[in-house]
């Protein structure tokens, strides 16, 4: 397969053969004449052209599902210890090639190199975590109703898993679906977005190098998202479907999955509140808000969307927050800035439109200015309220929207006043309030005096229209296992 990568990309990588330009199907790299370009969001430079997996016909998608089905039969026969060894070999390669993987990610996704390095470690940590968990897939015995009966519960792989993943975390979102899937004895057909295919394909290349058997991991890349998604969600041979992306697309895919009653998990949009109570350590709250707002230029589902500050500490918080925001460098992710470009010009324009609309409705720009193109420096706006679109929509950009509240009750009501329920945050030093508010927030994740809540040991996932299912932690495997109850009656001697 030809892999003509841009001269710049080639120059930057120690091992340019890590860049793959076609889908991984049954351990082989697919190539076709129909291609799509992968662009650097910073300057729109073409990094590489990638083969379309399914421009006009779905035969390659069918082939990937068939190979996953075949491979799963043998993969599930391996002992947990054999699966552990292969997954750990894969993990070691990710760490060994961390720098190249980070450069590939920054080039195609835009995030600052230090964040890309962090994401490679974060993604790899899911592989290690689930390799270890594969040895702890326990069952149960339950006291039976009759003395000559046993009731056993065993856990079995679901079979073939299909997954669709987004561009904002092109390595870790995929790793945290593939890792539990294969740790549990399943095979997988994954469809990462066409905006960031290289970070996904390199995981496939490293899986091949690690010796993970052909067909256990298949990765399909192409611009034909709708059609490929339709096959993956309706195919009789796909047993489980996992999706991370927008709530609107999630609803459609969920509907499609109903036709074959698949086991499903969905990690959808968020609208994270960040509440600063009057008894908070304000400096700690400012630091937490900076981390939780500006990670990945604000393009995460757990990024702070609504900062709510008690009136009595509002001005102090805003002043200190703006001082910290002024220190954030913006530019090319390769230059190791704090904030890289947004994923594409339209996404950046949408963010700016939200700010314009909010100011027309009474919000005030305290810091920053609206730019053009994919680079957008941070903006801080105040006088926001929950009725504004900017408080209802996932901003997905480096805009901090601040509103005031007067009482704890009001803060919790405002925080819960959204159809979403993924991540939430609050800062307080009052033990009773910490307990009350933690329980009062209708969210899957609550950060208390903490702005960074993601790690492989913790169950990541939401409630309400943010979806269901959990990724990471000991609970993360359950989404990839079926429970079987076995009732045995035996002869008494
Ligand atoms: C997300 O944006 O949904 C995931 C972010 C994370 O893993 O922290």
Coordinates of C-alpha atoms and ligand atoms in Angstrom, one line a residue:
X1 CA 0.0 0.0 0.0
X2 CA 1.3 3.4 -0.8
X3 CA 1.8 5.6 2.3
X4 CA 2.8 9.0 0.9
X5 CA 2.8 11.1 4.1
X6 CA 3.7 14.8 4.0
X7 CA 7.4 15.6 4.2
X8 CA 6.9 17.5 7.5
X9 CA 5.2 14.5 9.1
X10 CA 7.9 12.1 7.9
X11 CA 10.6 14.3 9.2
X12 CA 9.1 14.6 12.6
X13 CA 8.6 10.8 13.2
X14 CA 11.3 8.4 14.4
X15 CA 9.3 5.6 12.8
X16 CA 7.2 6.9 9.8
X17 CA 6.1 3.3 9.1
X18 CA 3.7 3.8 12.0
X19 CA 1.5 5.9 9.8
X20 CA -1.1 3.7 8.1
X21 CA -3.3 4.9 5.3
X22 CA -6.0 2.3 5.1
X23 CA -8.3 0.1 7.2
X24 CA -7.1 -2.8 9.2
X25 CA -9.2 -5.8 8.3
X26 CA -8.3 -9.3 9.4
X27 CA -4.8 -8.2 10.2
X28 CA -4.2 -6.8 6.7
X29 CA -4.1 -3.2 5.5
X30 CA -6.8 -2.3 3.0
X31 CA -6.1 0.0 0.1
X32 CA -8.3 1.5 -2.6
X33 CA -8.2 4.2 -5.3
X34 CA -10.9 6.2 -3.5
X35 CA -9.2 8.3 -0.8
X36 CA -9.9 11.2 1.6
X37 CA -7.4 13.7 2.9
X38 CA -6.4 14.1 6.6
X39 CA -5.8 17.7 7.4
X40 CA -3.7 19.5 10.1
X41 CA -6.3 21.7 11.8
X42 CA -3.7 24.3 12.5
X43 CA -2.9 25.2 8.9
X44 CA -5.2 22.9 6.9
X45 CA -2.1 21.3 5.3
X46 CA -2.8 17.8 3.9
X47 CA -0.9 15.3 6.1
X48 CA -1.8 12.2 4.1
X49 CA -4.5 10.6 1.9
X50 CA -6.2 7.6 3.3
X51 CA -8.1 4.9 1.5
X52 CA -11.9 4.9 1.8
X53 CA -13.2 1.6 3.3
X54 CA -16.6 1.9 1.9
X55 CA -17.3 4.6 -0.6
X56 CA -19.9 2.8 -2.7
X57 CA -20.2 -0.7 -1.4
X58 CA -20.1 -2.2 2.0
X59 CA -18.2 -5.4 1.2
X60 CA -15.1 -4.4 3.3
X61 CA -17.3 -3.7 6.3
X62 CA -19.0 -7.1 5.8
X63 CA -15.5 -8.7 5.5
X64 CA -14.4 -7.0 8.8
X65 CA -17.4 -8.3 10.7
X66 CA -16.9 -11.8 9.3
X67 CA -13.3 -11.8 10.2
X68 CA -14.1 -10.5 13.7
X69 CA -16.7 -13.3 14.1
X70 CA -14.1 -16.0 13.0
X71 CA -11.3 -14.6 15.2
X72 CA -13.5 -14.3 18.3
X73 CA -14.1 -18.0 18.4
X74 CA -10.4 -18.7 19.0
X75 CA -9.7 -15.5 21.0
X76 CA -12.3 -16.5 23.6
X77 CA -10.6 -19.9 24.0
X78 CA -7.4 -18.2 25.2
X79 CA -6.8 -18.1 28.9
X80 CA -7.0 -14.8 30.6
X81 CA -3.3 -15.1 31.2
X82 CA -2.6 -15.4 27.4
X83 CA -4.8 -12.4 26.7
X84 CA -3.1 -10.5 29.4
X85 CA 0.4 -11.2 27.9
X86 CA -0.7 -10.0 24.4
X87 CA -2.4 -6.9 25.8
X88 CA 0.6 -6.0 27.9
X89 CA 2.9 -6.4 24.8
X90 CA 0.5 -4.0 23.1
X91 CA 0.7 -1.6 26.0
X92 CA 4.5 -1.7 26.1
X93 CA 4.6 -0.8 22.4
X94 CA 2.3 2.2 23.0
X95 CA 4.6 3.5 25.7
X96 CA 7.7 2.7 23.6
X97 CA 6.4 4.8 20.7
X98 CA 4.7 7.4 22.8
X99 CA 6.5 10.4 21.2
X100 CA 5.6 9.4 17.7
X101 CA 2.0 8.6 18.6
X102 CA 1.8 12.0 20.3
X103 CA 3.2 13.8 17.2
X104 CA 0.8 12.0 15.0
X105 CA -2.1 13.1 17.3
X106 CA -1.1 16.7 17.5
X107 CA -0.7 16.9 13.7
X108 CA -4.1 15.5 12.9
X109 CA -6.1 16.7 16.0
X110 CA -4.3 19.9 16.9
X111 CA -4.0 19.4 20.7
X112 CA -0.8 20.7 22.3
X113 CA 2.0 18.1 22.3
X114 CA 2.1 17.9 26.1
X115 CA -1.6 17.0 26.1
X116 CA -1.1 14.4 23.3
X117 CA 1.7 12.8 25.3
X118 CA -0.7 12.7 28.3
X119 CA -3.4 11.2 26.1
X120 CA -1.1 8.4 24.8
X121 CA -0.4 7.5 28.5
X122 CA -4.1 7.8 29.4
X123 CA -5.1 5.5 26.5
X124 CA -2.4 3.0 27.3
X125 CA -3.5 3.0 30.9
X126 CA -6.9 1.5 29.8
X127 CA -5.1 -1.3 28.0
X128 CA -3.0 -2.1 31.1
X129 CA -6.0 -1.8 33.4
X130 CA -8.2 -4.1 31.4
X131 CA -5.3 -6.6 30.7
X132 CA -5.2 -6.9 34.5
X133 CA -9.0 -7.0 34.9
X134 CA -9.2 -9.9 32.4
X135 CA -7.8 -12.1 35.2
X136 CA -10.6 -11.0 37.5
X137 CA -13.7 -11.9 35.6
X138 CA -15.4 -13.7 38.4
X139 CA -18.7 -15.5 38.7
X140 CA -20.9 -16.4 41.6
X141 CA -22.6 -19.3 43.3
X142 CA -26.0 -18.6 44.9
X143 CA -27.7 -20.6 47.6
X144 CA -30.3 -22.8 45.8
X145 CA -33.9 -23.6 46.7
X146 CA -33.3 -27.4 46.7
X147 CA -30.6 -29.3 48.4
X148 CA -29.7 -31.2 45.2
X149 CA -29.3 -28.0 43.1
X150 CA -26.6 -25.5 42.4
X151 CA -27.1 -22.0 41.0
X152 CA -24.0 -20.7 39.3
X153 CA -23.5 -17.4 37.5
X154 CA -20.8 -17.2 34.9
X155 CA -19.7 -14.3 32.7
X156 CA -19.1 -14.8 29.0
X157 CA -17.9 -12.6 26.2
X158 CA -20.7 -11.0 24.2
X159 CA -19.1 -11.9 20.8
X160 CA -18.4 -9.3 18.2
X161 CA -18.3 -5.7 19.4
X162 CA -18.7 -2.7 17.0
X163 CA -17.6 0.8 18.2
X164 CA -17.7 4.3 16.8
X165 CA -15.4 6.9 18.3
X166 CA -14.9 10.7 17.9
X167 CA -12.0 13.0 17.1
X168 CA -11.4 14.8 20.4
X169 CA -9.6 11.9 22.1
X170 CA -8.6 9.8 19.0
X171 CA -6.4 7.4 21.0
X172 CA -8.0 7.0 24.4
X173 CA -11.6 6.8 23.3
X174 CA -10.7 3.9 21.1
X175 CA -8.4 2.3 23.6
X176 CA -11.0 2.4 26.3
X177 CA -13.4 0.5 24.0
X178 CA -11.0 -2.0 22.4
X179 CA -9.3 -2.8 25.7
X180 CA -12.3 -4.0 27.7
X181 CA -13.8 -5.7 24.6
X182 CA -10.8 -7.9 24.0
X183 CA -9.9 -8.4 27.6
X184 CA -13.4 -10.0 28.0
X185 CA -12.7 -12.3 25.1
X186 CA -14.6 -10.4 22.3
X187 CA -13.4 -9.2 19.0
X188 CA -14.0 -5.7 17.7
X189 CA -14.8 -3.7 14.6
X190 CA -14.1 0.0 15.3
X191 CA -14.9 3.0 13.2
X192 CA -13.0 6.1 14.3
X193 CA -13.9 9.4 12.7
X194 CA -12.4 10.3 9.4
X195 CA -11.0 13.6 11.0
X196 CA -8.4 11.7 13.0
X197 CA -7.9 8.2 11.5
X198 CA -4.1 8.0 11.9
X199 CA -4.1 7.9 15.7
X200 CA -6.6 5.0 15.5
X201 CA -4.8 3.1 12.8
X202 CA -1.5 3.3 14.6
X203 CA -3.1 1.4 17.5
X204 CA -3.9 -1.3 14.9
X205 CA -0.4 -1.4 13.7
X206 CA 1.0 -1.8 17.2
X207 CA -1.6 -4.5 17.9
X208 CA -0.3 -6.4 14.9
X209 CA 3.3 -5.9 16.1
X210 CA 2.3 -7.2 19.6
X211 CA 1.0 -10.4 18.1
X212 CA -2.7 -9.9 18.8
X213 CA -4.3 -12.4 16.4
X214 CA -5.6 -11.3 13.0
X215 CA -9.3 -10.3 13.0
X216 CA -9.5 -9.7 16.8
X217 CA -9.1 -5.9 16.2
X218 CA -10.5 -4.4 12.9
X219 CA -10.4 -0.7 12.3
X220 CA -12.4 0.9 9.5
X221 CA -11.6 4.3 8.2
X222 CA -13.6 6.3 5.6
X223 CA -15.7 9.4 5.2
X224 CA -18.9 7.4 4.8
X225 CA -20.0 7.6 8.4
X226 CA -23.7 7.2 8.0
X227 CA -23.6 4.1 5.8
X228 CA -20.9 2.3 7.8
X229 CA -22.7 3.2 11.0
X230 CA -25.9 1.7 9.6
X231 CA -24.2 -1.7 8.9
X232 CA -22.5 -1.8 12.3
X233 CA -25.7 -1.1 14.2
X234 CA -28.0 -3.4 12.2
X235 CA -25.8 -6.4 11.4
X236 CA -27.0 -9.7 12.9
X237 CA -23.4 -10.7 13.6
X238 CA -22.6 -7.7 15.7
X239 CA -23.6 -8.5 19.3
X240 CA -22.7 -5.3 21.1
X241 CA -22.4 -1.6 20.0
X242 CA -20.6 1.1 21.8
X243 CA -20.6 4.8 20.8
X244 CA -19.1 8.0 22.0
X245 CA -20.3 11.2 20.3
X246 CA -23.2 13.6 20.2
X247 CA -26.6 12.9 21.8
X248 CA -28.4 13.5 18.5
X249 CA -26.3 10.9 16.6
X250 CA -26.5 8.6 19.6
X251 CA -30.3 8.6 19.5
X252 CA -30.3 7.6 15.8
X253 CA -27.7 4.8 16.3
X254 CA -29.7 3.6 19.4
X255 CA -32.8 3.3 17.2
X256 CA -30.9 1.4 14.6
X257 CA -29.5 -1.0 17.2
X258 CA -33.0 -1.8 18.3
X259 CA -33.6 -3.8 15.1
X260 CA -31.3 -6.6 16.4
X261 CA -31.7 -5.9 20.1
X262 CA -28.0 -5.4 20.6
X263 CA -26.3 -4.8 24.0
X264 CA -25.4 -1.1 23.8
X265 CA -23.5 1.6 25.6
X266 CA -23.5 5.2 24.8
X267 CA -21.3 8.0 26.0
X268 CA -23.0 11.2 24.7
X269 CA -22.9 14.9 25.2
X270 CA -22.5 16.8 28.5
X271 CA -23.2 20.2 29.9
X272 CA -20.9 20.3 33.0
X273 CA -21.6 22.8 35.8
X274 CA -18.7 24.0 37.9
X275 CA -20.0 25.5 41.2
X276 CA -17.9 27.7 43.4
X277 CA -19.5 28.0 46.8
X278 CA -18.7 30.9 49.2
X279 CA -16.8 28.6 51.4
X280 CA -14.5 27.3 48.6
X281 CA -10.7 27.8 48.5
X282 CA -10.9 30.3 45.6
X283 CA -7.4 29.8 44.4
X284 CA -7.9 26.1 44.2
X285 CA -11.2 26.6 42.4
X286 CA -9.5 28.9 39.8
X287 CA -6.9 26.3 39.1
X288 CA -9.5 23.5 38.9
X289 CA -11.6 25.6 36.5
X290 CA -8.6 26.4 34.2
X291 CA -7.9 22.6 33.9
X292 CA -11.5 21.6 33.5
X293 CA -12.3 24.3 31.0
X294 CA -9.3 24.6 28.7
X295 CA -8.2 20.9 28.4
X296 CA -8.1 20.1 24.7
X297 CA -9.1 23.7 23.9
X298 CA -12.4 23.1 25.6
X299 CA -13.3 20.2 23.3
X300 CA -14.2 17.5 25.7
X301 CA -17.6 16.1 26.9
X302 CA -16.5 16.7 30.5
X303 CA -15.2 20.3 30.0
X304 CA -16.8 22.9 32.2
X305 CA -19.7 24.4 30.3
X306 CA -21.3 26.6 33.0
X307 CA -19.2 28.2 35.8
X308 CA -21.6 29.2 38.6
X309 CA -20.1 31.3 41.4
X310 CA -21.7 32.5 44.6
X311 CA -22.4 36.3 44.5
X312 CA -20.2 37.0 47.5
X313 CA -17.1 35.5 45.9
X314 CA -18.0 36.2 42.2
X315 CA -15.8 39.2 41.6
X316 CA -12.8 37.7 43.4
X317 CA -13.1 34.5 41.4
X318 CA -13.5 36.3 38.0
X319 CA -10.5 38.6 38.7
X320 CA -8.2 35.7 39.7
X321 CA -9.5 33.5 36.9
X322 CA -8.9 36.1 34.2
X323 CA -5.3 36.6 35.5
X324 CA -4.6 32.9 35.0
X325 CA -6.4 32.8 31.6
X326 CA -4.1 35.6 30.4
X327 CA -1.1 33.2 30.9
X328 CA -2.4 30.6 28.4
X329 CA -0.5 30.5 25.1
X330 CA -2.4 29.7 21.9
X331 CA -1.1 28.4 18.6
X332 CA 0.3 25.4 16.9
X333 CA 0.1 22.3 19.1
X334 CA 3.6 21.4 17.9
X335 CA 5.0 24.5 19.5
X336 CA 3.8 23.2 22.8
X337 CA 1.3 25.9 23.6
X338 CA -1.5 25.6 26.1
X339 CA -4.3 25.8 23.6
X340 CA -4.2 24.4 20.1
X341 CA -6.5 25.0 17.1
X342 CA -10.1 23.9 17.2
X343 CA -10.8 20.9 15.0
X344 CA -12.1 22.7 11.9
X345 CA -13.1 26.3 10.9
X346 CA -16.9 25.6 11.2
X347 CA -16.5 24.3 14.7
X348 CA -14.6 27.4 15.7
X349 CA -17.3 29.7 14.0
X350 CA -20.0 27.9 15.9
X351 CA -18.3 28.6 19.2
X352 CA -17.9 32.3 18.3
X353 CA -21.5 32.5 17.3
X354 CA -22.5 31.3 20.8
X355 CA -20.5 34.1 22.3
X356 CA -22.0 36.7 20.0
X357 CA -25.5 35.5 20.7
X358 CA -24.8 35.6 24.5
X359 CA -23.5 39.1 24.4
X360 CA -26.6 40.2 22.4
X361 CA -28.6 38.8 25.3
X362 CA -26.8 40.6 28.0
X363 CA -23.5 38.7 28.7
X364 CA -20.3 40.7 29.0
X365 CA -16.9 39.8 27.5
X366 CA -14.5 40.2 30.4
X367 CA -11.5 38.9 28.6
X368 CA -10.5 37.9 25.1
X369 CA -11.6 38.6 21.6
X370 CA -13.3 36.7 18.7
X371 CA -10.7 35.6 16.1
X372 CA -11.2 33.8 12.8
X373 CA -10.1 30.4 11.4
X374 CA -9.4 27.5 13.8
X375 CA -7.3 29.4 16.2
X376 CA -9.4 30.9 19.0
X377 CA -7.8 32.4 22.1
X378 CA -9.6 32.0 25.4
X379 CA -12.6 34.1 26.2
X380 CA -14.2 34.8 29.6
X381 CA -17.8 36.0 29.7
X382 CA -19.9 37.0 32.7
X383 CA -23.5 37.8 33.3
X384 CA -24.5 34.5 31.7
X385 CA -27.8 32.8 32.6
X386 CA -29.2 29.3 32.1
X387 CA -31.7 30.6 29.4
X388 CA -28.9 31.6 27.0
X389 CA -28.0 29.1 24.3
X390 CA -24.3 29.1 25.5
X391 CA -25.5 27.6 28.8
X392 CA -27.7 25.0 27.1
X393 CA -25.3 23.9 24.4
X394 CA -22.0 22.1 24.7
X395 CA -19.6 24.9 23.9
X396 CA -16.7 22.7 22.8
X397 CA -14.3 25.6 22.7
X398 CA -12.1 27.8 24.9
X399 CA -14.9 30.0 26.3
X400 CA -15.6 30.3 30.0
X401 CA -19.2 31.3 30.6
X402 CA -19.7 32.5 34.2
X403 CA -23.0 33.1 36.0
X404 CA -23.9 34.0 39.6
X405 CA -26.1 32.2 42.2
X406 CA -27.3 33.1 45.7
X407 CA -28.1 29.9 47.6
X408 CA -27.0 26.2 47.6
X409 CA -30.5 25.1 46.6
X410 CA -30.5 27.5 43.6
X411 CA -27.0 26.3 42.5
X412 CA -28.1 22.6 42.5
X413 CA -31.3 23.4 40.7
X414 CA -29.5 25.4 38.1
X415 CA -26.8 22.7 37.7
X416 CA -29.5 20.0 37.2
X417 CA -31.5 22.2 34.8
X418 CA -30.3 20.4 31.7
X419 CA -31.2 17.2 29.9
X420 CA -27.5 16.1 30.2
X421 CA -25.8 14.4 33.1
X422 CA -22.2 13.5 32.4
X423 CA -19.6 15.4 34.6
X424 CA -20.1 18.0 37.2
X425 CA -17.8 19.8 39.6
X426 CA -18.0 21.9 42.7
X427 CA -15.7 23.6 45.2
X428 CA -16.5 23.8 48.9
X429 CA -14.8 23.3 52.2
X430 CA -17.9 22.5 54.2
X431 CA -18.1 18.7 54.9
X432 CA -21.9 18.6 55.1
X433 CA -22.4 20.6 52.0
X434 CA -19.9 18.3 50.2
X435 CA -22.1 15.4 51.1
X436 CA -25.4 17.1 50.3
X437 CA -24.4 18.5 46.9
X438 CA -22.5 15.4 45.8
X439 CA -25.8 13.5 46.2
X440 CA -28.0 16.3 44.8
X441 CA -26.2 16.6 41.5
X442 CA -27.9 14.4 38.8
X443 CA -24.6 13.4 37.1
X444 CA -22.6 10.3 36.5
X445 CA -19.4 12.0 37.6
X446 CA -18.9 14.6 40.4
X447 CA -15.5 16.3 40.9
X448 CA -15.3 17.7 44.5
X449 CA -12.5 20.2 44.8
X450 CA -11.0 18.5 41.7
X451 CA -11.0 19.6 38.1
X452 CA -9.5 16.5 36.4
X453 CA -11.7 13.4 36.9
X454 CA -10.7 11.0 34.2
X455 CA -8.6 7.9 34.8
X456 CA -8.7 4.2 34.0
X457 CA -9.6 3.1 37.5
X458 CA -12.8 5.2 37.6
X459 CA -16.2 4.5 36.0
X460 CA -16.6 7.1 33.3
X461 CA -20.2 7.7 32.0
X462 CA -23.3 9.6 32.4
X463 CA -27.0 9.6 33.2
X464 CA -30.0 11.2 31.5
X465 CA -29.3 12.2 27.9
X466 CA -25.6 11.8 28.4
X467 CA -26.1 8.1 27.9
X468 CA -25.4 4.9 29.9
X469 CA -22.8 2.3 30.4
X470 CA -19.4 2.9 32.1
X471 CA -15.9 2.9 30.7
X472 CA -12.9 2.1 32.9
X473 CA -12.9 0.6 36.4
X474 CA -14.0 -2.8 37.4
X475 CA -17.5 -1.9 36.2
X476 CA -16.2 -1.2 32.7
X477 CA -15.9 -4.9 31.8
X478 CA -19.6 -5.7 32.5
X479 CA -20.6 -3.8 29.4
X480 CA -18.7 -6.3 27.4
X481 CA -19.9 -9.5 29.1
X482 CA -23.1 -11.5 29.2
X483 CA -24.2 -13.0 32.5
X484 CA -25.3 -16.6 32.3
X485 CA -27.2 -18.3 35.1
X486 CA -26.7 -22.1 35.2
X487 CA -29.1 -24.2 37.4
X488 CA -27.9 -27.8 37.9
X489 CA -30.0 -30.5 39.6
X490 CA -27.9 -33.5 40.6
X491 CA -28.6 -36.9 42.2
X492 CA -27.9 -37.1 45.9
X493 CA -26.0 -40.3 46.9
Ligands
LIG1 C1 -14.8 13.0 26.6 O1 -14.6 14.1 26.1 O2 -15.9 12.4 26.5 C2 -13.8 12.2 27.4 C3 -12.8 13.0 28.1 C4 -12.0 12.1 29.0 O3 -11.8 10.9 28.8 O4 -11.6 12.7 30.0

